Amino acid sequence: MAPEIANGDHDGTELPAEESVSNEPSDPEKAEKGLEEQNLDPVFQIVVKLPHKPYQIQVMVSTQEQVQDLRNSIVEFPDTFQYSCFHLEYNGSRVNDYVELSEVKELAPGAEMTLVEDPYTEKEARMHMIRVRDLIGAAGDRVDTVHGISAGLSLHDSIVPPEMLNPTLQNGRRSASAPTSTEDSHALSEYDFNGPASIQTILPQTKDTPSKTVKSICVSAWNPPPHHLRQKGHLLYLQLTTNEGEQFQITSHVSGFFVNKSSNSKFDPYPRPQPKSASAHSLLALIEKLSPSFQMSFTALQEYNNRKDPLANFQITNTIPANPWLVPVSESSLLAHQSDLTRTQETYLMSGIENAETLRDWNEEFQSTRELPKETIQDRVFRERITSKLFADYTDAATRGAVMVARGEVAPLNPTENRDAQIFVYNNVFFSYGADGVGTFTSEGGDDAARVAVGKDVTGIRIVNQLDIDGLFTPGTVVVDYLGKRLVGQSIVPGIFKQREPGENQIDYGGVEGRDVVAENEAFIPVFSKLSKHLIVKKHDVWDKEGKKHTLEGSVETKGLLGTDGRKYVLDLYRLSPLDITWIEEYWSDVSDSDAKPEETNYPHRMTVLRPELIETYWRSKMGEFIKAKLERRRTQTSGPEHVDSKVLSDAKGIAESKAITNGVGHDHDGTGPTATGEKVEPDGLQERVDMSDFDLAFNPDVFCGQSPQSDQEKEELLRDEREVRSVCDYLRQNVMSDLVRDLREGEVGFPMDGHSLARLLHKRGINIRYLGKLATLAKEQSSRLEALNALSVQEMIARSFKHIANRYMRGLPAVFVSSCLAHLLNCLLGADFNQAPKACLDEELQAYYPNADWSFKDVDVQSLRVKVQAEVHLRYRYILDRDWAANLKHIQLLREIALKLGLQIIAKDYRFSASSKPITNGNTNGAADGVNQPSNGVSSRKKKKNGDHELASQSSESLSLSAPTTFSPDDIVNIIPVVKDACPRSTLAEEALEAGKMSMMQNQKEIGQELLLESLSLHEQIYGVLHPEVARMYHQLSMLYYQLDEKTAAVELARKAVYVSERTLGVDSNETILSYLNLGLFEHGNGNTKIALIYMKHALELWKIIYGSKHPDSITTINNAAVMLQTLKHYHDSRIWFETSLTICEEVSGKQSVNTATLCFQLAQALALDQEAKAAVNRMRDAYSIFLSKLGPDDRNTKESESWLEQLTQNAVSIAKHAKDVQARKLRRVQFSPAITLGTRPQPQVGQSSAGTTLGSDPRELNRIDSRSVDELLRFIEGGGETSKRSPAKKRSSRGNPKRRGGLFGNAV
């Protein structure tokens, strides 16, 4: 299997109208023409003159960049670190920071711009202080509520240090931690395939302490300046202590910084007299003047920082960084809590005395950004860039506010209401609980329905944001799960709290009070009709409680509000699609009904909405059937395609695109494959236009929601709508799910690795998570390949059920007892085999301070928790766990899933999950590091800490009560981070360029294609910033495309960037990070760095053990690739072992008589021959031939080639046996195979992605062939010992092939 690169990220249901002949240029041609018209992205060099040494620098720029980007590039150069408050001039005129370079008159290659220092304001002085502290390493560790421990961690440089990749780094010195190797060793030597997962794989290595440049720099006790000195330009007072021990009081002035005459006891902020005076425009330059050792230590600090790739060090600003679920112990040098006075002053430095700078009118910013022009490409780039940054800022602010609300640190606006009904405002964000506090969802399922509704609402808002409909506005929305509570943070819509006149509704369009009162407003019809068209929602009738009919464009639950700012807002977007009525009728009933199902078996809520991806998939399938039927009728009426009327009636492609929901429905924008069933609907070779005017399919989202039509016609219309929705539900169960299972069984798509990748795969196919149980049942009924799917589905159901149970217990607890609750529940679930009767560990004295808290978690024991989990799995997923499910848990994998879902950060140590087994997370089982939590005597082991304090926790801190040892203690859960869902849209401009580039590559327009792909990369980096998950996916896709184009150096560079960004934004052990490592290893091998490639492969396999375990179905490809790499290094025996392992897993997964098994037998036969096992090679080749013969028939190419190989191997085996005593003859006759004759390496398939189309424009069937050369050619190679033909030297690539030419790391602002 291989990633489907050439075909793009479509859903596999191409339409025949896409093949129609048109006089208009193709999309790539349009895109390229547009780029030429805009004169975008010619890259050239300019000179920037400086006021200080080195007096000028050269900078590569692009006309598409803004002057602000150029400013950001300048301040990142080591020679220009000191500048932060300046402007740029060209030809004597000041250049606006917010215009594009293309708008600067007469700017050309080689032009000279001048950097002019500006006077400081207080804000700029504070920002300069923060920047200098970070630059010189004076900032201590930061404690952040949103960013957890080791947030944004990258492990790449500890796996393969930069000096190993580039030996010229660090003056040729190799790091002590760099892997060393000899010709006879490699990273995979003695690798244990069945060994336990090692937590060391995802822990950072102990790092050397960087050199200190100053002892301290902080805000002085004399700050802020009094009023009369503010009038003289004084901004801040600072205090500096140099490494020499000398203390200086510094005044920040509008003109710069100078040393004043103040002391700790005397205030005199005026400049010192000569010769002790010192001043500079930059604080960095002033420190250099005051401390003789500063320059040397600052240079050493830069060298230390440069050991890592810049991507590993840059601050993440446009997304929440990934937080690892396993972290080193708090005593580790990696997490040492340093004394830093300025840490307490950072809020002042960032926000000022009044703290007014952080109070932003979020709603006005959102709506003003939406109203920005988007006529030109420059307009769109600026607009999308501002949008991305604004959503990131809002998500960060809303998350911080939600954490404070959950911890009880914000006073409610309505304190007399019950807790679930309370509302809060903090930092201009409106917060409420995701619970049914006012009874809105009483008939739908209460709190469970409300919790689901707010999650669906943020998804709906993301869809509307992506559609970007003119005149329709949405509030900024974030959903945060923290400490068992779900909170919703929304920007305050003007007028939402306004009390209207009597008789007026609070809502202008849609349901006002549920479905009882319905409002209509003609002003909302145009924008709602556009929204409904995209969402495939039909205009339909609804009836209020008085039986009055109202005609709405959307669901009655979707509301329109005319804000006091005159804008039209859409609210409550949790019902954009119809309900899954089949599920409701089977598993849910209203508790007030006389025939209601028992509460323990009744589904928790009625909010079972079908996914928009499913709606579009169904719509496309129906349109495909419509087109096929119409073309079939046309065939019968005409003699051939040449008689088709050439008049254009309608373009099906245009309709399909207009219906496509651009939030990812129907398209997979992150490169993880199709979302639909994969069926093709185009007719055989016909290139025709089809009249689509009479194809009308849309859905009524309000069916099965208590509507009461009055007339017979209305009733009939509602029945038709209900039948259509039922057909979608049937399509989901009978087609979509079965197609997914089939694709996974046949190996047509990449296999999910963990719960997150499984959930994403299901969502892309339009399958709700509630169908996990049915998916597990289908997998159980299928072949052995799907045993992994069944196990993964069961594990995901258990993890999600535990999350719901834990949330219920945490919701009523004070924050200080949450870790005790979670540790006890984890002991009951995962540590039951070690201690069958764990007791909750509580501080009874502290407990007395909270008499009203819910302490029911103390009563949970092993058996009761198992019963609760079983009941929850059956209730939510309709799946009955096996009796021995608790004995078959994958402990470390399940612990990871639970930690990620609840936001836990757990100490990394050897947890004991059973009394008899060794710790499964690490090979170290000595002493106290055995994962057993016992009362501590307070004595620490100095020797163990010296050996590596970052590795393992020796013991938990002193227990609060004496009890039997348990697997987990409260001290093991060191932090809980919020789990966030946001509504940020993706960049349509960057994705359009990406799709156009892929289309050009498919049409063999490689030059245009590469230009467009590089354009898309540049747009991704400009709009998102370099450190963003979408950019990581872009790097990943582009690296594979370059590898297929034989641009191997560029492919390696892009793949390495994908690893860095994936680790820091998605997680060091996310499934996408693993795929990035696997492909980086593959590309390094293709580039001739096989030993480094094997290091990457080993790391990826170790990560795989942590998130899944061993013997994952897709690991066959990985192990096979590693075996081929070992052959390249001539480690033939090791290579044979890896081929044998790959074959063993393949036999378990696919069966011993599958074609995949035959192919691996073929490869293993070659490996055995290379390892001088002639007889075994013959046997394996005979196995391959037998399977090919029975499965593919005697005429298949694979069968014929394996037969020829079998004959030759048999002859050579006989010859070797006859001349066993004749050493010379044996040397002459034995088969010397080259690694080149194996199947070779293949890119690792992404989860849910089709394996077809690995290479651009190739026939997917080629993947099944076992060798690209004829048997005769291969035998001539074996006999003659040389290649049959030598590859011509690669031509020198043009600059367009280098991704660093544009959109490189320093080409755009981070």
Coordinates of C-alpha atoms in Angstrom, one line a residue, residues 204-616:
P204 CA 13.4 14.0 26.0
Q205 CA 17.0 13.4 26.6
T206 CA 18.9 15.2 29.4
K207 CA 20.3 18.3 27.9
D208 CA 23.4 20.2 28.7
T209 CA 22.9 23.4 30.6
P210 CA 23.4 26.4 28.4
S211 CA 25.9 29.0 29.5
K212 CA 24.4 31.9 31.5
T213 CA 24.8 35.3 29.9
V214 CA 23.7 37.4 32.9
K215 CA 22.8 36.5 36.4
S216 CA 19.4 38.3 36.3
I217 CA 17.5 41.0 34.5
C218 CA 14.2 42.2 35.8
V219 CA 11.9 45.1 36.3
S220 CA 13.3 47.4 39.0
A221 CA 11.6 48.0 42.3
W222 CA 11.5 51.7 41.3
N223 CA 9.2 51.0 38.4
P224 CA 6.9 52.6 37.1
P225 CA 8.2 56.1 36.5
P226 CA 6.4 58.8 38.4
H227 CA 4.3 61.3 36.4
H228 CA 6.9 64.1 36.1
L229 CA 9.5 61.7 34.7
R230 CA 7.0 60.2 32.3
Q231 CA 6.8 63.7 30.9
K232 CA 10.5 63.5 30.3
G233 CA 10.3 60.3 28.3
H234 CA 11.0 57.7 31.0
L235 CA 9.2 54.4 30.2
L236 CA 10.6 51.6 32.5
Y237 CA 13.2 51.1 35.2
L238 CA 15.2 47.8 35.0
Q239 CA 17.8 46.1 37.1
L240 CA 20.6 44.1 35.6
T241 CA 23.1 41.8 37.5
T242 CA 26.0 40.7 35.2
N243 CA 28.0 37.5 35.4
E244 CA 30.7 39.6 37.0
G245 CA 28.4 40.3 40.0
E246 CA 28.0 44.0 39.2
Q247 CA 24.5 45.4 39.5
F248 CA 23.1 48.2 37.3
Q249 CA 20.0 50.2 37.4
I250 CA 18.8 51.0 33.9
T251 CA 16.3 53.6 32.6
S252 CA 14.2 52.7 29.5
H253 CA 13.8 56.0 27.7
V254 CA 12.0 56.9 24.5
S255 CA 15.5 57.3 22.9
G256 CA 16.8 53.9 24.2
F257 CA 18.4 52.6 27.4
F258 CA 21.0 54.1 29.7
V259 CA 22.5 53.3 33.1
N260 CA 21.2 55.6 35.8
K261 CA 22.4 56.7 39.2
S262 CA 19.8 54.8 41.2
S263 CA 20.6 52.1 43.8
N264 CA 18.5 49.7 45.8
S265 CA 18.0 52.4 48.4
K266 CA 18.3 55.6 46.4
F267 CA 16.2 56.8 43.5
D268 CA 18.0 58.9 40.9
P269 CA 17.0 57.7 37.4
Y270 CA 19.2 60.2 35.5
P271 CA 22.2 59.1 33.4
R272 CA 25.5 58.4 35.1
P273 CA 28.2 60.9 34.4
Q274 CA 31.3 60.0 32.5
P275 CA 33.3 57.7 32.5
K276 CA 30.7 55.3 34.0
S277 CA 27.9 56.3 31.6
A278 CA 26.6 53.9 29.1
S279 CA 23.7 54.0 26.7
A280 CA 22.4 52.3 23.6
H281 CA 19.2 52.2 21.5
S282 CA 19.0 48.4 22.2
L283 CA 19.1 46.8 25.6
L284 CA 21.1 44.0 24.1
A285 CA 23.8 46.4 23.0
L286 CA 23.8 48.1 26.4
I287 CA 24.4 44.8 28.2
E288 CA 27.3 44.0 25.9
K289 CA 28.9 47.3 26.9
L290 CA 28.4 46.7 30.6
S291 CA 29.5 43.0 30.9
P292 CA 32.9 42.0 29.5
S293 CA 32.0 38.3 29.4
F294 CA 28.6 38.8 27.8
Q295 CA 29.7 38.6 24.2
M296 CA 31.5 35.3 24.7
S297 CA 28.7 33.7 26.8
F298 CA 26.1 35.0 24.3
T299 CA 28.0 33.5 21.4
A300 CA 28.2 30.2 23.3
L301 CA 24.4 30.3 23.9
Q302 CA 23.8 30.8 20.2
E303 CA 26.0 27.9 19.4
Y304 CA 24.0 25.8 21.9
N305 CA 20.7 26.9 20.4
N306 CA 22.0 26.2 16.9
R307 CA 22.6 22.6 17.7
K308 CA 18.9 22.1 17.1
D309 CA 16.9 22.9 14.0
P310 CA 15.2 26.3 14.2
L311 CA 11.9 24.5 13.9
A312 CA 12.6 22.8 17.2
N313 CA 13.1 26.1 18.9
F314 CA 10.7 28.5 17.4
Q315 CA 7.8 29.6 19.6
I316 CA 4.4 28.2 18.6
T317 CA 2.0 31.1 18.2
N318 CA -0.8 30.1 15.8
T319 CA -2.0 26.8 17.4
I320 CA -2.0 25.2 20.8
P321 CA 1.2 23.1 21.1
A322 CA 1.0 19.4 21.6
N323 CA 1.3 18.3 25.2
P324 CA 2.9 14.9 25.9
W325 CA 0.9 12.5 28.1
L326 CA 4.1 11.1 29.7
V327 CA 6.5 13.6 31.2
P328 CA 9.7 13.3 33.2
V329 CA 9.6 13.5 37.0
S330 CA 9.4 16.9 38.5
E331 CA 12.9 16.5 40.0
S332 CA 14.4 16.1 36.5
S333 CA 16.8 18.7 35.3
L334 CA 14.5 19.1 32.3
L335 CA 11.8 20.4 34.5
A336 CA 13.8 22.2 37.2
H337 CA 11.8 25.1 38.6
Q338 CA 14.1 28.1 38.5
S339 CA 14.1 31.3 40.6
D340 CA 13.1 34.1 38.3
L341 CA 11.6 37.3 39.7
T342 CA 10.6 38.6 36.3
R343 CA 8.3 35.6 35.8
T344 CA 5.9 37.3 38.2
Q345 CA 6.2 40.5 36.2
E346 CA 5.5 39.0 32.8
T347 CA 1.8 39.8 32.9
Y348 CA 2.7 43.5 33.4
L349 CA 5.3 43.4 30.7
M350 CA 2.9 41.9 28.2
S351 CA -0.2 43.8 29.2
G352 CA 0.8 47.0 30.8
I353 CA -0.2 48.5 34.2
E354 CA -3.9 48.8 33.2
N355 CA -4.0 45.4 31.6
A356 CA -6.1 47.0 28.9
E357 CA -4.1 45.6 26.0
T358 CA -5.5 42.1 26.6
L359 CA -9.1 43.2 26.6
R360 CA -10.1 42.9 23.0
D361 CA -13.5 43.2 21.4
W362 CA -13.3 39.7 20.0
N363 CA -16.6 39.8 18.2
E364 CA -15.8 43.0 16.4
E365 CA -12.4 41.7 15.4
F366 CA -14.0 38.5 14.0
Q367 CA -16.6 40.3 12.0
S368 CA -14.3 43.0 10.8
T369 CA -11.9 40.4 9.6
R370 CA -14.7 38.6 7.7
E371 CA -15.6 41.9 6.0
L372 CA -12.1 42.4 4.7
P373 CA -11.9 42.5 0.8
K374 CA -11.1 39.3 -1.0
E375 CA -11.1 40.3 -4.6
T376 CA -7.4 39.8 -5.3
I377 CA -5.0 37.0 -4.3
Q378 CA -3.1 39.5 -2.1
D379 CA -6.4 40.4 -0.4
R380 CA -7.2 36.8 0.3
V381 CA -3.7 36.0 1.6
F382 CA -3.9 39.0 4.0
R383 CA -7.5 38.1 5.0
E384 CA -6.8 34.4 5.7
R385 CA -3.6 35.2 7.5
I386 CA -5.4 37.6 9.9
T387 CA -8.2 35.1 10.3
S388 CA -5.8 32.3 11.3
K389 CA -4.0 34.5 13.8
L390 CA -7.2 35.8 15.3
F391 CA -8.7 32.4 15.8
A392 CA -5.5 31.2 17.4
D393 CA -5.5 34.2 19.8
Y394 CA -9.2 33.8 20.6
T395 CA -8.8 30.0 21.2
D396 CA -5.9 30.7 23.6
A397 CA -7.8 33.4 25.5
A398 CA -11.1 31.5 25.7
T399 CA -9.2 28.3 26.9
R400 CA -7.5 30.3 29.7
G401 CA -10.8 31.8 30.7
A402 CA -12.6 28.4 30.7
V403 CA -9.9 26.9 32.9
M404 CA -10.4 29.7 35.4
V405 CA -14.2 29.3 35.3
A406 CA -13.8 25.5 35.9
R407 CA -11.5 26.1 38.8
G408 CA -14.0 28.5 40.4
E409 CA -11.9 31.6 40.0
V410 CA -14.4 33.7 38.0
A411 CA -17.6 35.0 39.7
P412 CA -20.8 34.2 37.8
L413 CA -23.1 36.9 36.5
N414 CA -26.1 35.0 38.0
P415 CA -24.9 33.5 41.3
T416 CA -28.4 32.6 42.5
E417 CA -28.9 30.1 39.7
N418 CA -27.9 26.5 40.0
R419 CA -24.3 25.8 38.9
D420 CA -25.1 24.4 35.4
A421 CA -27.2 27.5 34.6
Q422 CA -24.6 30.0 35.6
I423 CA -22.9 32.2 33.0
F424 CA -19.6 34.1 33.2
V425 CA -17.8 36.8 31.3
Y426 CA -14.0 37.0 31.4
N427 CA -11.7 38.8 29.0
N428 CA -14.7 39.7 26.9
V429 CA -15.6 36.1 26.3
F430 CA -19.0 34.7 27.4
F431 CA -18.8 31.3 29.2
S432 CA -21.5 28.8 30.0
Y433 CA -21.6 25.1 30.9
G434 CA -22.3 22.4 28.3
A435 CA -25.1 21.1 30.4
D436 CA -28.9 21.4 30.4
G437 CA -29.0 24.1 33.1
V438 CA -32.3 25.6 32.0
G439 CA -34.2 22.6 30.7
T440 CA -33.8 23.2 27.0
F441 CA -32.9 19.6 26.3
T442 CA -35.1 17.9 28.8
S443 CA -37.0 16.0 26.1
E444 CA -33.8 15.2 24.1
G445 CA -31.7 13.6 26.9
G446 CA -30.9 16.4 29.4
D447 CA -27.2 17.0 30.2
D448 CA -26.0 14.3 27.8
A449 CA -27.9 15.9 24.9
A450 CA -26.6 19.4 25.9
R451 CA -23.0 18.1 26.0
V452 CA -23.4 16.7 22.5
A453 CA -25.2 19.8 21.2
V454 CA -22.4 22.2 22.1
G455 CA -19.8 19.9 20.4
K456 CA -22.0 19.7 17.3
D457 CA -22.4 23.5 17.5
V458 CA -18.7 24.2 17.3
T459 CA -18.5 21.8 14.3
G460 CA -21.3 23.6 12.6
I461 CA -19.8 27.0 13.2
R462 CA -16.5 25.7 11.7
I463 CA -18.5 24.6 8.6
V464 CA -20.1 28.0 8.2
N465 CA -16.8 29.7 8.7
Q466 CA -15.3 27.6 6.0
L467 CA -18.1 28.3 3.6
D468 CA -17.5 32.1 4.1
I469 CA -20.9 33.3 3.0
D470 CA -21.1 37.0 2.5
G471 CA -23.4 38.7 4.9
L472 CA -23.6 35.8 7.3
F473 CA -21.7 36.0 10.6
T474 CA -20.9 33.6 13.4
P475 CA -19.6 34.2 16.9
G476 CA -16.2 33.1 17.9
T477 CA -16.7 29.7 19.6
V478 CA -14.5 27.3 21.6
V479 CA -15.5 24.2 23.6
V480 CA -13.2 23.2 26.4
D481 CA -13.3 20.0 28.4
Y482 CA -11.5 20.4 31.8
L483 CA -11.8 18.6 35.1
G484 CA -14.9 16.7 34.0
K485 CA -16.7 19.9 33.0
R486 CA -17.5 21.1 29.5
L487 CA -17.5 24.8 29.0
V488 CA -18.4 26.9 25.9
G489 CA -16.7 30.2 25.3
Q490 CA -18.3 32.5 22.8
S491 CA -17.6 36.1 21.7
I492 CA -20.3 38.4 22.8
V493 CA -22.7 39.1 20.0
P494 CA -24.0 42.7 20.3
G495 CA -27.7 42.7 21.2
I496 CA -27.8 39.1 22.4
F497 CA -28.6 40.2 26.0
K498 CA -30.8 43.1 25.0
Q499 CA -34.3 43.0 26.4
R500 CA -36.7 43.6 23.4
E501 CA -40.0 45.3 23.4
P502 CA -43.1 43.3 24.5
G503 CA -44.3 41.2 21.6
E504 CA -40.9 41.0 20.0
N505 CA -38.9 37.8 19.9
Q506 CA -35.4 37.6 21.2
I507 CA -34.5 35.7 18.0
D508 CA -35.2 37.0 14.5
Y509 CA -35.3 33.8 12.5
G510 CA -35.9 30.2 13.5
G511 CA -37.1 28.6 16.7
V512 CA -37.3 31.1 19.6
E513 CA -38.3 28.8 22.5
G514 CA -37.6 25.4 21.2
R515 CA -40.1 24.6 18.5
D516 CA -43.1 26.3 20.2
V517 CA -42.4 29.8 18.8
V518 CA -41.0 30.3 15.4
A519 CA -39.8 33.6 14.0
E520 CA -39.5 34.7 10.4
N521 CA -37.5 37.5 8.9
E522 CA -37.1 38.1 5.2
A523 CA -33.7 39.6 5.6
F524 CA -32.3 36.3 6.6
I525 CA -33.7 34.3 3.7
P526 CA -30.9 35.1 1.1
V527 CA -28.0 34.2 3.4
F528 CA -29.8 31.1 4.9
S529 CA -30.7 29.9 1.5
K530 CA -27.0 30.0 0.4
L531 CA -26.1 28.1 3.6
S532 CA -28.7 25.5 3.0
K533 CA -27.6 25.0 -0.6
H534 CA -24.1 24.2 0.5
L535 CA -25.4 21.9 3.3
I536 CA -27.9 20.1 1.0
V537 CA -30.8 21.3 3.2
K538 CA -34.1 21.8 1.6
K539 CA -36.5 24.7 2.1
H540 CA -39.3 23.2 4.3
D541 CA -42.3 23.9 6.4
V542 CA -42.4 23.8 10.2
W543 CA -45.3 24.4 12.6
D544 CA -45.4 26.2 15.9
K545 CA -47.3 25.1 19.0
E546 CA -50.4 26.9 17.6
G547 CA -50.3 24.9 14.4
K548 CA -49.2 27.9 12.3
K549 CA -47.0 27.1 9.3
H550 CA -43.6 28.7 8.8
T551 CA -41.3 28.2 5.9
L552 CA -37.6 28.0 6.9
E553 CA -34.4 27.6 4.9
G554 CA -32.7 25.7 7.6
S555 CA -33.4 23.7 10.7
V556 CA -35.8 25.2 13.2
E557 CA -33.1 24.9 15.8
T558 CA -30.7 27.0 13.7
K559 CA -31.4 30.6 14.7
G560 CA -30.8 34.0 13.1
L561 CA -30.1 37.1 15.2
L562 CA -29.9 40.6 13.9
G563 CA -27.3 42.2 16.1
T564 CA -27.3 45.8 17.2
D565 CA -24.3 46.3 14.8
G566 CA -26.6 45.5 11.9
R567 CA -25.0 42.1 11.1
K568 CA -26.9 38.9 10.6
Y569 CA -25.6 36.2 13.0
V570 CA -26.4 32.5 12.8
L571 CA -26.5 30.7 16.1
D572 CA -27.1 27.1 17.4
L573 CA -25.7 25.1 14.5
Y574 CA -25.9 21.7 16.2
R575 CA -28.6 20.4 13.8
L576 CA -27.3 21.0 10.3
S577 CA -28.1 17.5 9.3
P578 CA -31.1 15.2 9.9
L579 CA -31.3 12.8 12.8
D580 CA -30.3 9.2 12.6
I581 CA -33.8 7.9 13.0
T582 CA -32.8 4.3 12.6
W583 CA -30.6 4.5 15.7
I584 CA -33.2 6.5 17.6
E585 CA -36.0 4.0 16.9
E586 CA -33.7 1.1 17.9
Y587 CA -32.1 2.4 21.0
W588 CA -33.8 5.5 22.4
S589 CA -37.2 6.3 23.8
D590 CA -38.7 9.2 25.7
V591 CA -38.7 8.4 29.4
S592 CA -42.1 9.9 29.7
D593 CA -43.6 7.4 27.2
S594 CA -45.5 4.5 28.6
D595 CA -43.5 2.0 26.5
A596 CA -40.1 3.6 27.2
K597 CA -37.0 1.5 27.3
P598 CA -35.4 0.8 30.7
E599 CA -33.1 3.6 31.7
E600 CA -30.1 1.3 31.8
T601 CA -30.6 0.3 28.2
N602 CA -32.0 3.6 26.8
Y603 CA -29.5 5.6 24.7
P604 CA -28.4 8.6 26.7
H605 CA -29.8 11.2 24.3
R606 CA -31.7 11.9 21.2
M607 CA -29.1 14.2 19.6
T608 CA -28.0 11.5 17.1
V609 CA -27.3 13.8 14.1
L610 CA -26.0 12.3 10.9
R611 CA -22.6 13.6 9.9
P612 CA -22.4 16.2 7.0
E613 CA -19.7 13.9 5.3
L614 CA -22.3 11.2 5.1
I615 CA -24.9 13.5 3.6
E616 CA -22.5 14.6 0.9

